């Protein structure tokens, strides 16, 4: 179906976009995405298997890591059909309902991952700033409740979006700018008043991504104050080394998402390729790199993986 600009036409499908101008090498690009998906799925599955089967890893830090791995697995599964469909089979069409379902899962899982990163920052804060009460604060029942509350937060905040989008007629050019559906991308196709969706989307970005990142930043400010005040140089380096993996995960997650959100709302004159690359980075790189970073930087996890696969 061709893109149309007729304002009287109500679009029945959207057209997803691969990499414009590179259609002749989409098949080769698909090899890269297949490798990304395989590494992401295998890497996160290995972490889940190691944590589940090794009782010595049934600690808050590794339980939060398991939550992160589950979220990354789910995000990979949510984006895989449309991404590989475009690059392998040039299948660009997606129905409105399928698009709304996909954006619901992508946004809700992204919010859940943001929450997990916040919980992991809280774990490091308690472990370094209040180590004597670590076991009494982060008990298993409390961890389950925290995970459930933040999971429900991510789902409930995104739940209204598909219903808000279904109210609209889509009569502008029906070509989306990514190989998957995003709320801020879809509302540009509507020929109705989108002020409610715009305000709600901005509200979600500020209250979830903004507040979570702020609390993570404050957690590390408190951690730095503690290690610089009461620890020796060697102890300081040892304590901060336990935070490196989490800091990498935070930067991989928040930096491109904040950049992409700013571009969608305020960067009308920005190069389309920049938005496209940030979009790919947002969803594919964190789920690819998180298991690699944690398995390399966490000595206990690294040792267990070596023992399981090379014993």
XYZ file of C-alpha atoms in Angstrom:
311
model
C 0.000 0.000 0.000
C 1.420 3.370 -1.036
C 1.799 6.288 1.333
C -0.913 8.874 0.805
C -1.453 12.506 1.728
C -5.178 12.722 1.029
C -6.723 14.178 4.169
C -10.035 12.487 3.372
C -8.529 9.008 3.339
C -8.609 6.941 6.508
C -5.513 4.747 6.590
C -6.151 1.065 7.352
C -2.469 0.202 7.753
C 0.825 1.857 8.562
C 4.030 1.352 6.625
C 7.116 0.656 8.712
C 10.533 1.909 7.642
C 13.810 0.029 7.501
C 16.790 2.161 6.485
C 15.754 4.534 3.689
C 18.017 4.442 0.647
C 19.563 1.117 1.674
C 16.822 -1.214 0.437
C 19.224 -3.087 -1.842
C 21.303 -4.226 1.155
C 18.423 -4.926 3.557
C 19.104 -8.645 3.329
C 22.672 -8.139 4.535
C 21.499 -5.760 7.258
C 19.103 -8.495 8.404
C 22.125 -10.672 9.226
C 23.238 -8.038 11.752
C 19.807 -7.901 13.344
C 19.600 -11.702 13.454
C 22.941 -11.782 15.306
C 21.737 -9.067 17.699
C 18.581 -11.025 18.478
C 20.431 -14.322 18.917
C 23.049 -12.800 21.246
C 20.385 -10.893 23.203
C 18.109 -13.901 23.672
C 20.911 -16.350 24.454
C 22.747 -13.915 26.753
C 19.716 -12.968 28.817
C 18.514 -16.578 28.933
C 21.920 -17.688 30.252
C 21.766 -15.088 33.030
C 18.278 -16.263 34.010
C 19.408 -19.899 33.995
C 22.528 -19.219 36.083
C 20.668 -17.144 38.687
C 17.819 -19.659 38.944
C 20.017 -22.757 39.292
C 22.692 -21.354 41.608
C 21.411 -20.822 45.193
C 24.394 -18.604 46.029
C 23.040 -16.039 43.533
C 19.603 -15.816 45.151
C 20.422 -12.339 46.432
C 18.729 -8.982 45.740
C 21.334 -7.815 43.225
C 20.958 -10.934 41.074
C 17.177 -11.023 41.432
C 17.050 -7.468 40.061
C 19.423 -8.575 37.295
C 16.992 -11.381 36.457
C 14.175 -8.824 36.232
C 16.305 -6.788 33.824
C 17.022 -9.890 31.716
C 13.317 -10.810 31.536
C 12.443 -7.278 30.413
C 15.173 -7.282 27.749
C 13.968 -10.674 26.488
C 10.394 -9.405 26.239
C 11.500 -6.258 24.376
C 13.444 -8.379 21.876
C 10.390 -10.558 21.262
C 8.123 -7.498 20.886
C 10.260 -5.938 18.135
C 11.529 -9.065 16.371
C 8.560 -9.804 14.009
C 8.393 -6.373 12.367
C 12.156 -5.798 12.279
C 13.025 -9.096 10.618
C 9.898 -8.858 8.457
C 11.157 -5.630 6.906
C 14.789 -6.587 6.392
C 14.239 -10.221 5.375
C 10.957 -10.097 3.443
C 10.349 -6.378 2.807
C 7.056 -6.758 4.697
C 6.314 -3.166 5.676
C 2.574 -3.180 6.310
C 1.213 -3.386 9.838
C -2.458 -3.067 10.790
C -3.550 -0.386 13.211
C -4.486 -2.873 15.937
C -1.177 -4.736 15.617
C 0.688 -1.429 15.723
C -1.171 -0.293 18.851
C -0.465 -3.649 20.524
C 3.215 -3.445 19.683
C 3.632 0.098 20.962
C 1.814 -0.904 24.180
C 4.348 -3.670 24.836
C 7.359 -1.573 23.798
C 6.448 1.412 25.982
C 5.256 -0.585 28.998
C 8.359 -2.813 28.934
C 10.569 0.265 28.563
C 8.948 1.798 31.642
C 9.375 -1.481 33.537
C 13.066 -1.559 32.574
C 13.431 2.014 33.820
C 11.893 0.893 37.118
C 14.237 -2.099 37.360
C 17.248 0.161 36.857
C 15.923 2.368 39.669
C 15.567 -0.680 41.942
C 19.111 -1.737 41.086
C 20.350 1.738 42.040
C 18.477 1.426 45.338
C 20.144 -1.953 45.882
C 23.612 -0.425 45.415
C 22.661 2.519 47.643
C 21.617 0.243 50.523
C 24.599 -2.114 50.041
C 27.149 0.727 50.224
C 25.484 3.320 52.468
C 23.756 0.996 54.930
C 25.410 -2.434 54.626
C 24.485 -3.651 58.123
C 20.770 -3.399 57.327
C 21.048 -4.673 53.744
C 19.608 -8.134 54.445
C 16.783 -6.776 56.610
C 15.757 -4.071 54.128
C 15.898 -6.072 50.897
C 14.079 -9.247 51.936
C 12.652 -11.622 49.310
C 8.978 -10.768 50.087
C 9.808 -7.066 49.805
C 11.621 -7.640 46.506
C 8.566 -9.412 45.077
C 6.288 -6.552 46.152
C 8.617 -3.934 44.683
C 8.852 -5.814 41.394
C 5.064 -6.247 41.236
C 4.348 -2.589 42.037
C 6.757 -1.229 39.440
C 5.606 -3.777 36.858
C 1.986 -2.717 37.364
C 3.062 0.924 37.167
C 4.561 0.387 33.715
C 1.515 -1.496 32.405
C -1.150 0.762 33.925
C 0.431 4.019 32.709
C 0.649 2.779 29.101
C -2.711 0.966 29.123
C -4.754 4.058 28.051
C -2.560 4.815 25.010
C -3.978 2.234 22.549
C -7.528 3.343 23.381
C -6.611 7.010 22.975
C -5.061 6.209 19.581
C -8.063 4.172 18.387
C -10.230 7.306 18.607
C -8.407 8.939 15.716
C -8.745 8.797 11.965
C -5.342 8.387 10.293
C -5.423 10.278 7.036
C -1.963 11.776 6.670
C 1.086 10.082 5.137
C 0.989 6.639 6.748
C 4.742 5.943 6.736
C 6.249 5.527 10.205
C 9.871 6.435 10.807
C 10.991 3.162 12.482
C 10.705 -0.593 11.957
C 8.389 -0.770 14.954
C 5.553 1.376 16.343
C 6.045 4.176 18.860
C 3.329 6.407 20.309
C 5.101 9.647 19.424
C 5.500 8.396 15.850
C 1.908 7.204 15.380
C 0.174 10.372 16.635
C 1.853 12.348 13.840
C -0.293 10.353 11.381
C -3.596 11.421 12.982
C -5.784 14.066 11.370
C -7.541 14.841 14.654
C -6.661 17.006 17.627
C -3.790 15.171 19.377
C -3.305 17.565 22.287
C -4.491 15.003 24.879
C -2.071 12.358 23.594
C 0.725 14.900 23.357
C 0.253 16.091 26.946
C -0.159 12.550 28.293
C 2.949 11.335 26.452
C 4.961 14.263 27.774
C 3.582 13.616 31.276
C 4.681 9.971 31.098
C 8.167 10.892 29.896
C 8.663 13.362 32.727
C 7.102 11.325 35.533
C 8.622 7.944 34.633
C 11.861 8.425 32.716
C 12.525 11.829 34.281
C 11.842 10.873 37.904
C 13.499 7.461 37.649
C 16.667 8.958 36.196
C 16.604 11.717 38.836
C 16.338 9.207 41.697
C 19.125 7.100 40.166
C 21.309 10.212 39.994
C 20.528 11.076 43.626
C 21.336 7.500 44.668
C 24.789 7.787 43.161
C 25.324 11.204 44.727
C 24.663 9.602 48.131
C 26.914 6.659 47.261
C 29.757 8.986 46.291
C 29.354 11.021 49.484
C 29.494 7.834 51.548
C 32.527 6.245 49.893
C 34.520 9.491 49.884
C 33.722 10.224 53.512
C 34.158 6.916 55.333
C 36.217 4.623 53.110
C 39.881 4.313 52.262
C 41.053 4.679 48.661
C 41.143 0.911 48.110
C 37.714 0.387 49.687
C 36.352 3.292 47.661
C 37.499 1.726 44.374
C 36.155 -1.672 45.420
C 32.737 -0.226 46.296
C 32.473 1.833 43.121
C 33.551 -1.155 41.019
C 30.345 -2.931 42.061
C 28.396 -0.067 40.432
C 30.149 -0.033 37.039
C 27.850 -2.576 35.375
C 24.743 -0.775 36.555
C 26.071 2.612 35.425
C 26.717 1.160 31.948
C 23.160 -0.200 31.829
C 21.771 3.191 32.924
C 23.700 5.109 30.269
C 22.771 2.607 27.535
C 19.102 2.889 28.471
C 18.487 6.557 29.257
C 20.808 8.469 26.925
C 19.283 7.451 23.557
C 15.701 7.493 24.908
C 15.974 11.030 26.196
C 17.590 12.088 22.924
C 14.881 10.384 20.850
C 12.093 11.915 22.951
C 13.566 15.399 22.498
C 13.899 14.889 18.736
C 10.306 13.654 18.355
C 8.873 16.619 20.258
C 11.170 19.521 19.445
C 13.609 18.511 16.693
C 11.527 19.006 13.553
C 14.581 20.086 11.595
C 16.840 17.253 12.756
C 18.168 14.718 10.209
C 15.777 11.727 9.860
C 18.742 9.340 10.019
C 19.613 10.565 13.524
C 16.142 9.707 14.816
C 16.292 6.352 13.050
C 19.669 5.389 14.521
C 18.671 6.498 18.031
C 15.498 4.421 17.693
C 17.489 1.313 16.807
C 19.968 2.022 19.614
C 17.137 2.430 22.156
C 15.649 -1.014 21.735
C 18.430 -3.220 20.432
C 21.691 -2.167 22.079
C 20.714 -2.340 25.802
C 19.288 -5.865 25.514
C 22.423 -6.868 23.583
C 24.988 -5.258 25.876
C 23.461 -5.743 29.352
C 24.173 -9.494 29.606
C 27.657 -8.989 28.129
C 28.550 -6.173 30.535
C 27.209 -7.956 33.622
C 28.778 -11.303 32.765
C 32.168 -9.651 32.201
C 32.211 -7.140 35.077
C 30.522 -9.217 37.793
C 33.126 -11.672 39.046
C 30.665 -13.997 40.784
C 28.395 -14.232 37.742
C 31.368 -14.614 35.402
C 32.763 -17.467 37.507
C 29.403 -19.279 37.563
C 29.025 -18.998 33.780
C 32.533 -20.371 33.253
C 31.847 -23.206 35.696
C 28.570 -24.187 34.021
C 29.768 -24.131 30.415
C 33.374 -25.266 30.823
C 33.280 -27.644 33.767
